[in-house]
Amino acid sequence: MGEFFLILLIASIIFISYALSITPPESIKYEVSSHGLEVADKIYHWRELKHFFITARTEREMLAVDTKERLPGRLFVVFNHTDKERLIEIFSQHLPHIKEEPMNVADKAMYSLMDKLNFEDR
């Protein structure tokens, strides 16, 4: 019986991850200033942010910024490809630029499982 609930939990996580990954992002206003990053009328001051990196989970690249607070934890900024170098230059003045996405054990397990199931090719 315990195995059934474990399988149900894993299937639920996979379904939610898949559903969220295929849903296009809503249109949100982003603004970068000397004070920090404003996302949907909420400002995150530079001192509240840890580091940033570029990620490509979907067909588009996104700028990901980790926050010091647990929530939201990570902010994703969708940008035009022509703005990539300028954004990296601006953010690098205030935050460390890391080359790879930091992953914990849960992230690694989720990506490994998603790669094995690979919904995209079916």
CSV table of C-alpha atoms in Angstrom, one decimal:
chain,number,residue,atom,x,y,z
A,1,MET,CA,0.0,0.0,0.0
A,2,GLY,CA,2.9,2.4,0.8
A,3,GLU,CA,4.4,1.8,-2.7
A,4,PHE,CA,1.1,2.9,-4.2
A,5,PHE,CA,1.1,6.2,-2.5
A,6,LEU,CA,4.8,6.8,-3.4
A,7,ILE,CA,4.0,6.1,-7.1
A,8,LEU,CA,1.0,8.4,-6.9
A,9,LEU,CA,3.1,11.1,-5.4
A,10,ILE,CA,5.8,10.8,-8.0
A,11,ALA,CA,3.2,10.7,-10.8
A,12,SER,CA,1.6,13.9,-9.4
A,13,ILE,CA,4.9,15.7,-9.2
A,14,ILE,CA,5.7,14.7,-12.8
A,15,PHE,CA,2.3,15.8,-14.0
A,16,ILE,CA,2.5,19.2,-12.3
A,17,SER,CA,6.0,19.8,-13.6
A,18,TYR,CA,5.0,18.9,-17.1
A,19,ALA,CA,1.8,21.1,-16.9
A,20,LEU,CA,3.8,24.0,-15.6
A,21,SER,CA,6.6,23.6,-18.2
A,22,ILE,CA,4.2,23.7,-21.2
A,23,THR,CA,2.1,26.6,-19.9
A,24,PRO,CA,3.4,29.8,-21.5
A,25,PRO,CA,4.4,32.5,-19.0
A,26,GLU,CA,2.0,35.3,-18.4
A,27,SER,CA,2.9,38.8,-19.5
A,28,ILE,CA,4.7,40.5,-16.5
A,29,LYS,CA,6.4,43.8,-16.4
A,30,TYR,CA,10.1,43.7,-15.4
A,31,GLU,CA,12.1,46.7,-14.6
A,32,VAL,CA,15.8,46.9,-13.6
A,33,SER,CA,17.0,50.0,-11.7
A,34,SER,CA,19.8,51.1,-9.5
A,35,HIS,CA,17.7,49.9,-6.6
A,36,GLY,CA,17.1,46.4,-7.8
A,37,LEU,CA,14.7,44.3,-9.8
A,38,GLU,CA,11.0,45.1,-10.0
A,39,VAL,CA,8.8,42.1,-10.9
A,40,ALA,CA,5.0,42.7,-11.3
A,41,ASP,CA,5.0,45.8,-9.0
A,42,LYS,CA,7.1,44.2,-6.3
A,43,ILE,CA,10.7,45.5,-5.9
A,44,TYR,CA,13.5,43.2,-4.9
A,45,HIS,CA,16.5,45.3,-3.7
A,46,TRP,CA,20.0,44.2,-4.7
A,47,ARG,CA,20.8,43.4,-1.1
A,48,GLU,CA,17.8,40.9,-1.1
A,49,LEU,CA,19.2,38.9,-4.0
A,50,LYS,CA,22.0,36.3,-4.0
A,51,HIS,CA,23.2,35.6,-7.5
A,52,PHE,CA,21.9,35.1,-11.1
A,53,PHE,CA,22.4,32.7,-14.0
A,54,ILE,CA,20.9,32.1,-17.4
A,55,THR,CA,18.8,29.0,-17.8
A,56,ALA,CA,17.0,27.4,-20.8
A,57,ARG,CA,14.4,25.1,-19.4
A,58,THR,CA,12.1,25.8,-22.2
A,59,GLU,CA,12.8,26.9,-25.8
A,60,ARG,CA,13.6,30.4,-24.5
A,61,GLU,CA,16.4,31.5,-22.3
A,62,MET,CA,15.5,33.1,-19.0
A,63,LEU,CA,17.5,35.1,-16.5
A,64,ALA,CA,17.1,33.4,-13.1
A,65,VAL,CA,17.8,35.4,-9.9
A,66,ASP,CA,17.9,33.6,-6.5
A,67,THR,CA,16.6,35.5,-3.5
A,68,LYS,CA,17.9,35.4,0.0
A,69,GLU,CA,14.4,34.7,1.3
A,70,ARG,CA,12.8,31.3,1.0
A,71,LEU,CA,9.8,32.7,-0.9
A,72,PRO,CA,9.8,33.3,-3.8
A,73,GLY,CA,13.3,31.8,-3.7
A,74,ARG,CA,14.0,32.2,-7.4
A,75,LEU,CA,12.7,34.9,-9.9
A,76,PHE,CA,12.6,34.2,-13.6
A,77,VAL,CA,12.9,37.0,-16.2
A,78,VAL,CA,12.0,36.2,-19.8
A,79,PHE,CA,14.0,38.5,-22.1
A,80,ASN,CA,14.7,39.2,-25.8
A,81,HIS,CA,17.8,37.4,-27.0
A,82,THR,CA,19.2,40.8,-28.2
A,83,ASP,CA,19.2,42.0,-24.5
A,84,LYS,CA,21.1,39.1,-23.1
A,85,GLU,CA,24.6,40.6,-22.9
A,86,ARG,CA,23.3,43.9,-21.6
A,87,LEU,CA,21.3,42.2,-18.8
A,88,ILE,CA,24.4,40.1,-17.8
A,89,GLU,CA,26.4,43.3,-17.8
A,90,ILE,CA,23.9,45.2,-15.6
A,91,PHE,CA,23.3,42.3,-13.1
A,92,SER,CA,27.0,41.5,-12.9
A,93,GLN,CA,27.5,45.0,-11.4
A,94,HIS,CA,25.4,44.0,-8.4
A,95,LEU,CA,25.3,40.2,-8.1
A,96,PRO,CA,27.6,37.3,-8.7
A,97,HIS,CA,27.0,35.6,-12.1
A,98,ILE,CA,27.2,31.8,-11.8
A,99,LYS,CA,27.5,29.7,-15.0
A,100,GLU,CA,25.3,26.7,-14.0
A,101,GLU,CA,22.0,26.5,-12.2
A,102,PRO,CA,22.6,25.5,-8.5
A,103,MET,CA,20.7,22.2,-7.9
A,104,ASN,CA,19.8,20.4,-4.7
A,105,VAL,CA,19.1,16.7,-4.4
A,106,ALA,CA,15.4,17.2,-5.2
A,107,ASP,CA,16.2,19.2,-8.4
A,108,LYS,CA,18.6,16.5,-9.6
A,109,ALA,CA,16.1,13.7,-8.9
A,110,MET,CA,13.3,15.6,-10.7
A,111,TYR,CA,15.4,16.3,-13.8
A,112,SER,CA,16.7,12.8,-13.9
A,113,LEU,CA,13.2,11.4,-13.7
A,114,MET,CA,11.9,13.9,-16.3
A,115,ASP,CA,14.8,12.9,-18.7
A,116,LYS,CA,13.9,9.3,-18.4
A,117,LEU,CA,10.2,9.9,-19.1
A,118,ASN,CA,10.8,12.6,-21.7
A,119,PHE,CA,7.3,13.7,-22.5
A,120,GLU,CA,8.5,15.8,-25.5
A,121,ASP,CA,9.3,13.0,-27.8
A,122,ARG,CA,6.0,11.0,-27.3
